[in-house]
GROMACS .gro file of N, CA, C and O in nm:
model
  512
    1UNK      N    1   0.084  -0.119   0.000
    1UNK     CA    2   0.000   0.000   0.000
    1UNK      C    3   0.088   0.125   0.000
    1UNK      O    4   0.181   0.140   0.079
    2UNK      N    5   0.050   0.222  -0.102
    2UNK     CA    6   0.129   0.335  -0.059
    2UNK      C    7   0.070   0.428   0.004
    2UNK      O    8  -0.050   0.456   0.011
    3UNK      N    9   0.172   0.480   0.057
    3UNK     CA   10   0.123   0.591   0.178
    3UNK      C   11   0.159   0.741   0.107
    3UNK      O   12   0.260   0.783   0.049
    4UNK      N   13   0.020   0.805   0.144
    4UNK     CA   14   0.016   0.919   0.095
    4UNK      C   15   0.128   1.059   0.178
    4UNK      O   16   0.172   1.040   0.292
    5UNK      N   17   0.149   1.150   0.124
    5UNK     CA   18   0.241   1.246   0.228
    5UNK      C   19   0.129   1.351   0.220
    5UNK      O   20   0.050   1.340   0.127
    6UNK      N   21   0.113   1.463   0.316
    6UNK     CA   22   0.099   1.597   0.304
    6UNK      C   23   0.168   1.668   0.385
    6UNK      O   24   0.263   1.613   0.441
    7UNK      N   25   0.137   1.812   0.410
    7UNK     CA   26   0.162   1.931   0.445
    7UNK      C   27   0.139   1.965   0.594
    7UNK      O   28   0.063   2.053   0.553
    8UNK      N   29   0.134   1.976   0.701
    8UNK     CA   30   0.090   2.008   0.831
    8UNK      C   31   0.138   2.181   0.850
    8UNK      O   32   0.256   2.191   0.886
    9UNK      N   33   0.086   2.273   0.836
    9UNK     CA   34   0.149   2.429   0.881
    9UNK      C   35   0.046   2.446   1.017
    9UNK      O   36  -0.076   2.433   1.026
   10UNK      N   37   0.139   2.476   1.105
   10UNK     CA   38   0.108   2.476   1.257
   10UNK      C   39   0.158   2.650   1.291
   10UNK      O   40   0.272   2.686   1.318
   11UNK      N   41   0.031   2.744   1.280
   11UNK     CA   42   0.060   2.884   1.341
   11UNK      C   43   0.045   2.887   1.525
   11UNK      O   44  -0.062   2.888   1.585
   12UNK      N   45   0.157   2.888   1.577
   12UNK     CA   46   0.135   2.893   1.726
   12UNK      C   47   0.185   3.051   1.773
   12UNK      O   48   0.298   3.099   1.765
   13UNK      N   49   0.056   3.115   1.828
   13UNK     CA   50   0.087   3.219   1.886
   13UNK      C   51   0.071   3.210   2.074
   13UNK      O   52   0.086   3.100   2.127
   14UNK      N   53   0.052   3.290   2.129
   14UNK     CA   54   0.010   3.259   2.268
   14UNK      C   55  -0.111   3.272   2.301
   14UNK      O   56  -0.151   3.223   2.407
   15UNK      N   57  -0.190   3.339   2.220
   15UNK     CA   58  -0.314   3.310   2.192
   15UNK      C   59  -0.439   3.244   2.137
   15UNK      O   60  -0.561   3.250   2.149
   16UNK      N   61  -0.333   3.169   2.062
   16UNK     CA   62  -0.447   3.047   1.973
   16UNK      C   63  -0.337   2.977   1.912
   16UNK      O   64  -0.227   3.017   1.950
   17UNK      N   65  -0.337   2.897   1.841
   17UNK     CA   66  -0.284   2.790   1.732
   17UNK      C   67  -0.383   2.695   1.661
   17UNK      O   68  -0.457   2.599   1.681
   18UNK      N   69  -0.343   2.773   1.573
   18UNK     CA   70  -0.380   2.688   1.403
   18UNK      C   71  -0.316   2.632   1.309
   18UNK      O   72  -0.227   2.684   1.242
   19UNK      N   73  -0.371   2.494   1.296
   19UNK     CA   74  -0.320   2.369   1.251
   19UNK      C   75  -0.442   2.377   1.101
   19UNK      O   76  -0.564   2.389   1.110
   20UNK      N   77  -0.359   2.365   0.974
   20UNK     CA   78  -0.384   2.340   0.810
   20UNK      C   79  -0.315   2.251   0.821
   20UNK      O   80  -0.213   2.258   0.890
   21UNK      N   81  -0.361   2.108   0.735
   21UNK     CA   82  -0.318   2.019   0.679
   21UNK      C   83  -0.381   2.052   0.496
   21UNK      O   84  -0.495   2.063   0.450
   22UNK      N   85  -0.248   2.058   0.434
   22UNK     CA   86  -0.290   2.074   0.298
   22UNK      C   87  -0.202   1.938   0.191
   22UNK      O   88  -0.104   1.873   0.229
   23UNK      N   89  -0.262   1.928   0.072
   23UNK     CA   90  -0.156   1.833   0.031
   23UNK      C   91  -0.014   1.874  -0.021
   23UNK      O   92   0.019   1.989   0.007
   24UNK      N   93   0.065   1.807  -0.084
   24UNK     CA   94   0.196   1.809  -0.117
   24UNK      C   95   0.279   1.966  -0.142
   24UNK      O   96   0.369   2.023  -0.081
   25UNK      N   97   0.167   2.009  -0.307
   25UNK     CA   98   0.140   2.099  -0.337
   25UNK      C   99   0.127   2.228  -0.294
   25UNK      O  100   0.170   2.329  -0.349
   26UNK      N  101   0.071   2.221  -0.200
   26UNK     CA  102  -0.005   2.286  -0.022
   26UNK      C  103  -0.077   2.390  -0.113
   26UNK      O  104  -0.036   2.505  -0.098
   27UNK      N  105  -0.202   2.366  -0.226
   27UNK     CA  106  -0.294   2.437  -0.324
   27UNK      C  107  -0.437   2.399  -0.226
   27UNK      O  108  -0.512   2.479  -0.170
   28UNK      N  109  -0.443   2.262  -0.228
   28UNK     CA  110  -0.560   2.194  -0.149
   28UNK      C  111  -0.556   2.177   0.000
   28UNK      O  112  -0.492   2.090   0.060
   29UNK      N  113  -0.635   2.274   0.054
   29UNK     CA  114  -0.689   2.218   0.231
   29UNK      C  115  -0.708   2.097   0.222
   29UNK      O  116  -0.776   2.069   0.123
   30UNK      N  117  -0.658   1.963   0.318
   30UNK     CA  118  -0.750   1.868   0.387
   30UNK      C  119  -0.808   1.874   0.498
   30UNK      O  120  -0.921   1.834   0.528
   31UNK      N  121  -0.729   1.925   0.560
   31UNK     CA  122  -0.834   1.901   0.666
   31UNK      C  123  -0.764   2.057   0.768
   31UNK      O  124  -0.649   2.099   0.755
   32UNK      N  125  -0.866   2.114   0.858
   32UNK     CA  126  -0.787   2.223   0.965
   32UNK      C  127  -0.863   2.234   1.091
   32UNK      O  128  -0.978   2.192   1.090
   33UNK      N  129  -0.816   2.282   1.194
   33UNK     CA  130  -0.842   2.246   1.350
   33UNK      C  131  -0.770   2.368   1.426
   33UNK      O  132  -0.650   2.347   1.443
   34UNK      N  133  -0.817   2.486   1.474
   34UNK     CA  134  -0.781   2.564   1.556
   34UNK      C  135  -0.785   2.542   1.750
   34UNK      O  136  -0.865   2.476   1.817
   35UNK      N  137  -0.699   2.604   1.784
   35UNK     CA  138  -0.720   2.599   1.925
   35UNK      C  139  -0.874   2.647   1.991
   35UNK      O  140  -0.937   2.581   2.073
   36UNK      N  141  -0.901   2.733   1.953
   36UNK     CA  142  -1.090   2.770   1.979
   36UNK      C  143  -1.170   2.684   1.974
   36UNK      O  144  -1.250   2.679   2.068
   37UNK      N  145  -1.185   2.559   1.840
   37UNK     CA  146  -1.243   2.454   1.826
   37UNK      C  147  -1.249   2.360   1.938
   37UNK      O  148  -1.354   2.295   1.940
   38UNK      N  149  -1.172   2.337   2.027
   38UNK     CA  150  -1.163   2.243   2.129
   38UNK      C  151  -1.159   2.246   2.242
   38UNK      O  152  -1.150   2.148   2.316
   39UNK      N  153  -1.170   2.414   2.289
   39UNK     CA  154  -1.154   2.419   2.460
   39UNK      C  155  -1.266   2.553   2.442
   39UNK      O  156  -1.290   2.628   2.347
   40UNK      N  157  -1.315   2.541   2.569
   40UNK     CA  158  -1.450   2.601   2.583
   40UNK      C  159  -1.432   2.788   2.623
   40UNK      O  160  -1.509   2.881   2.600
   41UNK      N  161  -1.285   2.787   2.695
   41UNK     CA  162  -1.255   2.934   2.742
   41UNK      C  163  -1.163   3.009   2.664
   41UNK      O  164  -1.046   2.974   2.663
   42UNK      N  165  -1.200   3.108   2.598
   42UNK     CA  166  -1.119   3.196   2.527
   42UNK      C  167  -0.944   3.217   2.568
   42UNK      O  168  -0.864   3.221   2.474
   43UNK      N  169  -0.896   3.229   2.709
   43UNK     CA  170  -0.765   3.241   2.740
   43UNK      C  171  -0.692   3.059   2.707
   43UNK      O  172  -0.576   3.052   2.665
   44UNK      N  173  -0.753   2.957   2.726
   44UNK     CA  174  -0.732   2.853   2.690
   44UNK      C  175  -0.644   2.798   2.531
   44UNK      O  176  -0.565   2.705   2.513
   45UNK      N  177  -0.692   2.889   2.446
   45UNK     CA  178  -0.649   2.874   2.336
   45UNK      C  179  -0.578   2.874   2.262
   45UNK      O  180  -0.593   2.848   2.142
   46UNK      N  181  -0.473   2.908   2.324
   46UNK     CA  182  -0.291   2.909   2.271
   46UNK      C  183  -0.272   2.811   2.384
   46UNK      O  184  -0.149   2.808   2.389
   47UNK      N  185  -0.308   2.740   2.465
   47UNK     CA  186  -0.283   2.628   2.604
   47UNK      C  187  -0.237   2.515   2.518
   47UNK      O  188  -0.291   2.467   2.418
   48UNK      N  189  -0.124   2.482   2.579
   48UNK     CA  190  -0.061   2.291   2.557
   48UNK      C  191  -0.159   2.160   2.513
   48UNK      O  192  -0.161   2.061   2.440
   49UNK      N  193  -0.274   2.261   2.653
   49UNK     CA  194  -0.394   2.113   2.626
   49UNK      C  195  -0.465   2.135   2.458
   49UNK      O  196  -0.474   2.042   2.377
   50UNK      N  197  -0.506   2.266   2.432
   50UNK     CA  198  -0.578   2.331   2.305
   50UNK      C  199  -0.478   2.255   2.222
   50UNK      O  200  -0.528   2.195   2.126
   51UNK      N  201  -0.325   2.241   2.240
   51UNK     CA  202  -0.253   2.227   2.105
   51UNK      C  203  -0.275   2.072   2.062
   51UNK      O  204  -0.270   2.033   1.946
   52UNK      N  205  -0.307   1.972   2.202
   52UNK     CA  206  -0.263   1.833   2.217
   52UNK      C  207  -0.395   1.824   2.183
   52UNK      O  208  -0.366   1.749   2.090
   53UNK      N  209  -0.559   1.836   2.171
   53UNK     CA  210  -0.672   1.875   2.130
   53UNK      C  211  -0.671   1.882   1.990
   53UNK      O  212  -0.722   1.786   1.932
   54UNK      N  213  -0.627   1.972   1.923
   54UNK     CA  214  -0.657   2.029   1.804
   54UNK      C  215  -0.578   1.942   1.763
   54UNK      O  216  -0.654   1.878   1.690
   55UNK      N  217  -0.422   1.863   1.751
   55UNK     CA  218  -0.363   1.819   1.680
   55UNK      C  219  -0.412   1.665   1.681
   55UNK      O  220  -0.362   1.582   1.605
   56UNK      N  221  -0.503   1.638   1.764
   56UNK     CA  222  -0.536   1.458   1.778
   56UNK      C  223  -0.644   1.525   1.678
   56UNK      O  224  -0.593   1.547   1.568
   57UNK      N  225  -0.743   1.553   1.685
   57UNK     CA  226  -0.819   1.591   1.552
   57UNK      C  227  -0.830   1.636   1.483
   57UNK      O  228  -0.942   1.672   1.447
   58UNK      N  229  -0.701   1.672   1.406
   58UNK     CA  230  -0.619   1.705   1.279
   58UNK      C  231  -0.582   1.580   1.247
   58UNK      O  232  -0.575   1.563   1.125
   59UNK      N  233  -0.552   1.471   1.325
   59UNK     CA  234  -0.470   1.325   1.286
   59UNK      C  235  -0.577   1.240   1.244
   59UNK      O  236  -0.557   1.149   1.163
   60UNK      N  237  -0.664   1.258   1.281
   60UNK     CA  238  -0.817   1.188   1.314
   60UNK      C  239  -0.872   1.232   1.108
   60UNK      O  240  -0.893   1.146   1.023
   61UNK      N  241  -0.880   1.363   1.089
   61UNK     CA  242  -0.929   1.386   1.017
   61UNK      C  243  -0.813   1.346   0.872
   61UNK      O  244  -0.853   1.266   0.788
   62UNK      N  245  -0.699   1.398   0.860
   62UNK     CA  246  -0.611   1.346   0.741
   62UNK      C  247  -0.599   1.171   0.765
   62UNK      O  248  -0.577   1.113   0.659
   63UNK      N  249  -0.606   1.103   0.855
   63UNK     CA  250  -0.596   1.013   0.839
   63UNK      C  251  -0.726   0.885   0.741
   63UNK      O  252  -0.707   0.785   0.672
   64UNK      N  253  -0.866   0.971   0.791
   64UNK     CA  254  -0.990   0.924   0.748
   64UNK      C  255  -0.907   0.936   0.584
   64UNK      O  256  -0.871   0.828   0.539
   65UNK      N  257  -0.881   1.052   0.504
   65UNK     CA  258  -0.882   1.062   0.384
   65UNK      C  259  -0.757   0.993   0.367
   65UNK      O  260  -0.727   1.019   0.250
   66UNK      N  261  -0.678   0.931   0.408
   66UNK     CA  262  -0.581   0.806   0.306
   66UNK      C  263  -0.445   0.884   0.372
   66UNK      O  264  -0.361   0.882   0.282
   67UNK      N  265  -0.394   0.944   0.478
   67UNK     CA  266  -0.265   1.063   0.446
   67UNK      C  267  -0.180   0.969   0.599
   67UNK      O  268  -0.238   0.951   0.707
   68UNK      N  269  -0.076   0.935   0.577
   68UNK     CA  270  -0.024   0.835   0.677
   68UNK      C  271   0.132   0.906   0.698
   68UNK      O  272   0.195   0.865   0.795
   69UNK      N  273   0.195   1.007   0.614
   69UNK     CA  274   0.324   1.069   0.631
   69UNK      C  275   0.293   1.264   0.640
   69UNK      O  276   0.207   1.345   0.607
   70UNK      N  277   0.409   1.259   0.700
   70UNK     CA  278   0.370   1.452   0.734
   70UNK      C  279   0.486   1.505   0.726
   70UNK      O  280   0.575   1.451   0.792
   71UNK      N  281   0.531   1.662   0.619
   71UNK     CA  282   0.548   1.724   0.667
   71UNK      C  283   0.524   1.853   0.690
   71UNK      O  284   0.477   1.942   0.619
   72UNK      N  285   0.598   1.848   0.896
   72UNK     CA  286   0.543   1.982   0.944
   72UNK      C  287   0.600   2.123   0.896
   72UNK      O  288   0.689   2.120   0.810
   73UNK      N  289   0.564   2.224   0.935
   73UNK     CA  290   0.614   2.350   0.924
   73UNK      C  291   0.565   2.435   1.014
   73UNK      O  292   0.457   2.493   1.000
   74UNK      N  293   0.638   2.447   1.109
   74UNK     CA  294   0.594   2.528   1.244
   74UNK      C  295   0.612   2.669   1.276
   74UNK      O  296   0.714   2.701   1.338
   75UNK      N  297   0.512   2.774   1.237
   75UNK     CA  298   0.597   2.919   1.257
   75UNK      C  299   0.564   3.004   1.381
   75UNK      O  300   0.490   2.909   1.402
   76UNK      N  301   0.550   3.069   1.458
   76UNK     CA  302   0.538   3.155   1.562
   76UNK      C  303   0.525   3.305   1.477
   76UNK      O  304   0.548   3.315   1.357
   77UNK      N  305   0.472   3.447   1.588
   77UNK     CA  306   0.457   3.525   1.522
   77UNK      C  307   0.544   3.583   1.495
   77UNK      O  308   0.507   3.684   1.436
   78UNK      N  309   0.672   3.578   1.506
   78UNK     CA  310   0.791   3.667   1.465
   78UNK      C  311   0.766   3.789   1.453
   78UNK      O  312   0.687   3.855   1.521
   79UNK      N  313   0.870   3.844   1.315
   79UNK     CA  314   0.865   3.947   1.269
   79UNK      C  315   0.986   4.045   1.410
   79UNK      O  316   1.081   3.994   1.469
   80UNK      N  317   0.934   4.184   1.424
   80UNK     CA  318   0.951   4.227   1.520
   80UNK      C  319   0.925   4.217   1.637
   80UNK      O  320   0.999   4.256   1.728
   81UNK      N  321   0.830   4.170   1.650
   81UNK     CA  322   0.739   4.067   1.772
   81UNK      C  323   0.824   3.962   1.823
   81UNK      O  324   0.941   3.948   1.786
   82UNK      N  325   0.757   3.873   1.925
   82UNK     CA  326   0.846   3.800   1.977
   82UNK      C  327   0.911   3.699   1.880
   82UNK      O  328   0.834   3.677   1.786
   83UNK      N  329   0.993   3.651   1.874
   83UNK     CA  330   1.118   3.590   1.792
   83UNK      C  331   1.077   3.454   1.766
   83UNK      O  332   1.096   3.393   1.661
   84UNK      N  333   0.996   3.394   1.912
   84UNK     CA  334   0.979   3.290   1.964
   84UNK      C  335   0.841   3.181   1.911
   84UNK      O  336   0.731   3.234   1.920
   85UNK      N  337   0.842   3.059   1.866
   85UNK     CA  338   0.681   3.041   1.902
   85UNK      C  339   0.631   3.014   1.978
   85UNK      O  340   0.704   2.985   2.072
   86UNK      N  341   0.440   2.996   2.015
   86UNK     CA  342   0.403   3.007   2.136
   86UNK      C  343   0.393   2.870   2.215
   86UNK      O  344   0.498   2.812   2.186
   87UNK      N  345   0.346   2.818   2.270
   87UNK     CA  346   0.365   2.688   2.360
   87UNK      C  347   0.307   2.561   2.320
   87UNK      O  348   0.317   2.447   2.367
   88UNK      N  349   0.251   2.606   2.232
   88UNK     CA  350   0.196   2.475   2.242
   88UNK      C  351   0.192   2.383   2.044
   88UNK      O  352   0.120   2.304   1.984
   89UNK      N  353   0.349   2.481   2.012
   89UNK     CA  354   0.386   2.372   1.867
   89UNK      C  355   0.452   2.270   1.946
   89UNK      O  356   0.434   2.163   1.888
   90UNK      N  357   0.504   2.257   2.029
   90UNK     CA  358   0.607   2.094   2.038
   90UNK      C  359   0.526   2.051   2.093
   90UNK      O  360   0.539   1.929   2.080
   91UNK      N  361   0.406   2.080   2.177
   91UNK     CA  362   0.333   1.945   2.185
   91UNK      C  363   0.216   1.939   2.088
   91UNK      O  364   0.116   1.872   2.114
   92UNK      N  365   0.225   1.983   2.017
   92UNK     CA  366   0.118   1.963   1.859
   92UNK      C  367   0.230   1.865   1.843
   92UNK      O  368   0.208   1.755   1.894
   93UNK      N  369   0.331   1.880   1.791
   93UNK     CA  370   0.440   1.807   1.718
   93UNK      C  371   0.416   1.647   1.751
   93UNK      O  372   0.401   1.552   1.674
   94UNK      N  373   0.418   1.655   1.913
   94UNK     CA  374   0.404   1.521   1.932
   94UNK      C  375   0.318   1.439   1.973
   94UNK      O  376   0.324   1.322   2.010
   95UNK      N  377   0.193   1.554   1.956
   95UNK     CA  378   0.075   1.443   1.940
   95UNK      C  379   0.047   1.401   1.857
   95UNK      O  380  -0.021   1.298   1.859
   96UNK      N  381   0.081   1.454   1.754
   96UNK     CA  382   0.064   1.423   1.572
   96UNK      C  383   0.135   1.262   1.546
   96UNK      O  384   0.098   1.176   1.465
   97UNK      N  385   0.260   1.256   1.656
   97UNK     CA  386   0.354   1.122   1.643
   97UNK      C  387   0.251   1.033   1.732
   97UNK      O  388   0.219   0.922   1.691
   98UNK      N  389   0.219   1.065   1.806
   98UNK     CA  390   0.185   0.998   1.923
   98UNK      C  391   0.008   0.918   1.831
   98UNK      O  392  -0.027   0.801   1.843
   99UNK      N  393  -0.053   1.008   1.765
   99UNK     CA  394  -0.133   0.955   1.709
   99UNK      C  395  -0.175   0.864   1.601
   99UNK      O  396  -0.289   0.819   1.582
  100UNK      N  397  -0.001   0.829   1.491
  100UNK     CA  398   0.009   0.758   1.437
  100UNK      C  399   0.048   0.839   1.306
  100UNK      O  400   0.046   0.765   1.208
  101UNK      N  401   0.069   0.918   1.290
  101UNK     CA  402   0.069   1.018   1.182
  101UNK      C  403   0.277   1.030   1.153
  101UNK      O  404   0.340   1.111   1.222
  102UNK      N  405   0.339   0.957   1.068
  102UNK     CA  406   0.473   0.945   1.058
  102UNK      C  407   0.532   1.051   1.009
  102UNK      O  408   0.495   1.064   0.892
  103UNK      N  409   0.612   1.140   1.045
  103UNK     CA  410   0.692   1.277   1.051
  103UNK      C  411   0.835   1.277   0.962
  103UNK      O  412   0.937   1.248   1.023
  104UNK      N  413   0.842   1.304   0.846
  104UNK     CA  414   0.925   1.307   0.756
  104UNK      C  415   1.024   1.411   0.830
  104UNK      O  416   1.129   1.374   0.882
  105UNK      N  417   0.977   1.550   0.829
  105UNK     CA  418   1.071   1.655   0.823
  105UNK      C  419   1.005   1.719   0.896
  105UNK      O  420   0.883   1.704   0.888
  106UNK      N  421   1.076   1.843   1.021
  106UNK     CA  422   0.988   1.938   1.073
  106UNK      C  423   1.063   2.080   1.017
  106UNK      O  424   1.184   2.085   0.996
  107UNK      N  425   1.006   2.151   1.005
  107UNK     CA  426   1.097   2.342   0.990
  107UNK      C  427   1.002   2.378   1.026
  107UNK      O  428   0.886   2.337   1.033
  108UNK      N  429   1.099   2.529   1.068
  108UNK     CA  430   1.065   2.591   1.183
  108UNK      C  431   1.094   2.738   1.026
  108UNK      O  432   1.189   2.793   0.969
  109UNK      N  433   0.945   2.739   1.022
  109UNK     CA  434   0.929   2.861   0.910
  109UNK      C  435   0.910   3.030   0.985
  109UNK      O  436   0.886   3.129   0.917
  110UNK      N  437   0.925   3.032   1.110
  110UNK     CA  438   0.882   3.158   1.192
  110UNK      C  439   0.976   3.277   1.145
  110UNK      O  440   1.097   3.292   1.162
  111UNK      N  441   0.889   3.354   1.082
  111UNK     CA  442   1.007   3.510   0.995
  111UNK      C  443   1.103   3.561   1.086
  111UNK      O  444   1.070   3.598   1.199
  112UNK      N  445   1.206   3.565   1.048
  112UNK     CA  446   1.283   3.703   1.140
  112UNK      C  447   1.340   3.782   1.075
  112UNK      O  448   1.410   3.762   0.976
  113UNK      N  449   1.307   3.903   1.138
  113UNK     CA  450   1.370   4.044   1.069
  113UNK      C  451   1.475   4.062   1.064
  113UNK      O  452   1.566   4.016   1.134
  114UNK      N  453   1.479   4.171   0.931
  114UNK     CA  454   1.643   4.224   0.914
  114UNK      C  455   1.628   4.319   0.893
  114UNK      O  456   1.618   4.359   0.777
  115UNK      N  457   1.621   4.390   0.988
  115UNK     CA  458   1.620   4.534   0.961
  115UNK      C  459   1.486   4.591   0.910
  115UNK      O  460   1.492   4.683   0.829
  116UNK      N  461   1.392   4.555   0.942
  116UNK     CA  462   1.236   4.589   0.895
  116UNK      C  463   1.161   4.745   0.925
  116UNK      O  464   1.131   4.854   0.875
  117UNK      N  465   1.158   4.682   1.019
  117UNK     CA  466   1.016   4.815   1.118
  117UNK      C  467   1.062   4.847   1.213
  117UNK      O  468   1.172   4.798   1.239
  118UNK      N  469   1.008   4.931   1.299
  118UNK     CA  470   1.040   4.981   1.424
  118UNK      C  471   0.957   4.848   1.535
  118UNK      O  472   0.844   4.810   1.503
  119UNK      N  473   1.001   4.813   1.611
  119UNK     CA  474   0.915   4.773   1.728
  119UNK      C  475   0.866   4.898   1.815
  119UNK      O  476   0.916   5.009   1.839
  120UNK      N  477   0.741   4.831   1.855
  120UNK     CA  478   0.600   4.909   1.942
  120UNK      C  479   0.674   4.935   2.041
  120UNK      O  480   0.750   4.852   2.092
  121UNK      N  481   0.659   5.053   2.079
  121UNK     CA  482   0.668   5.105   2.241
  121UNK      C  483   0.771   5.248   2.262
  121UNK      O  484   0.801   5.311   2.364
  122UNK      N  485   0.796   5.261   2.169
  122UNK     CA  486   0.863   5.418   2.146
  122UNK      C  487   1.027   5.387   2.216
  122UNK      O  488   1.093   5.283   2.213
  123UNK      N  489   1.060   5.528   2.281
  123UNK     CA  490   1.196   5.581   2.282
  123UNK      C  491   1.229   5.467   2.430
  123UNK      O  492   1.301   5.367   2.437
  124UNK      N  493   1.168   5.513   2.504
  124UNK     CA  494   1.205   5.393   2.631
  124UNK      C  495   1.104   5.298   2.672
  124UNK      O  496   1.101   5.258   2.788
  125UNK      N  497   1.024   5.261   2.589
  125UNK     CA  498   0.997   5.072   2.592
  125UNK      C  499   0.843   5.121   2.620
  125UNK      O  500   0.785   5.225   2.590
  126UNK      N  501   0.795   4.989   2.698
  126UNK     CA  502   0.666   5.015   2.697
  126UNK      C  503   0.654   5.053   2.863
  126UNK      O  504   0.724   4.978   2.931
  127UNK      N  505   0.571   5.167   2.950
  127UNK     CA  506   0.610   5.197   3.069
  127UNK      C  507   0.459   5.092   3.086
  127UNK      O  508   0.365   5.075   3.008
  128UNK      N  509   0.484   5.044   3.202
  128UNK     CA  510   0.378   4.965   3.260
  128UNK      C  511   0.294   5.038   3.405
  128UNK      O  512   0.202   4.978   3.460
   0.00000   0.00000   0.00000
């Protein structure tokens, strides 16, 4: 039997994370699953549990349509913004393994600047 590959792009901010599964191509959606979809409280939704949630039924759903290999592409919001992504791509990452879904390649697509824009908060930062 051959096993099909697609696409997994995993946006993790600290506020939500959204998981697209598209095919090879990455032209066609198969299947997609946000952190909102699965936990009932709005601050919840960038949460570890939201990521381990959304990514078992992301596995659930590419798997129904024939898709048994993945690869990921994990970005955070960069830019001038934090550098970092938010908490809950490495455990997307490994619930995706954990669910049966076999992991070719992961990158870490999160932009970083070179010299872009100004960051928010003026001459001495942001006063709190």
């Amino acid at each position: 039997m051959m096993s099909r590959k697609c696409i997994i792009n995993i946006f993790s901010s600290y506020n939500n994370i959204l998981m697209t599964a598209t095919d090879q191509t990455g032209a066609e959606t198969i299947a997609k699953c946000t952190g909102g979809q699965v936990t009932k409280k709005g601050s919840d939704k960038g949460s570890q549990f939201a990521a381990i949630r959304a990514a078992e039924r992301l596995a659930e759903a590419i798997q129904e349509k024939g898709f048994s290999q993945a690869v990921i592409r994990y970005r955070g919001q960069g830019g001038n913004k934090s550098p970092n992504t938010g908490p809950g791509a490495q455990q997307a990452v490994r619930s995706l393994t954990r669910a049966g879904i076999q992991v070719q390649r992961i990158e870490d697509c999160t932009p970083r600047p070179h010299d872009g824009t100004k960051q928010k908060g003026g001459r001495r930062g942001r006063r709190v």
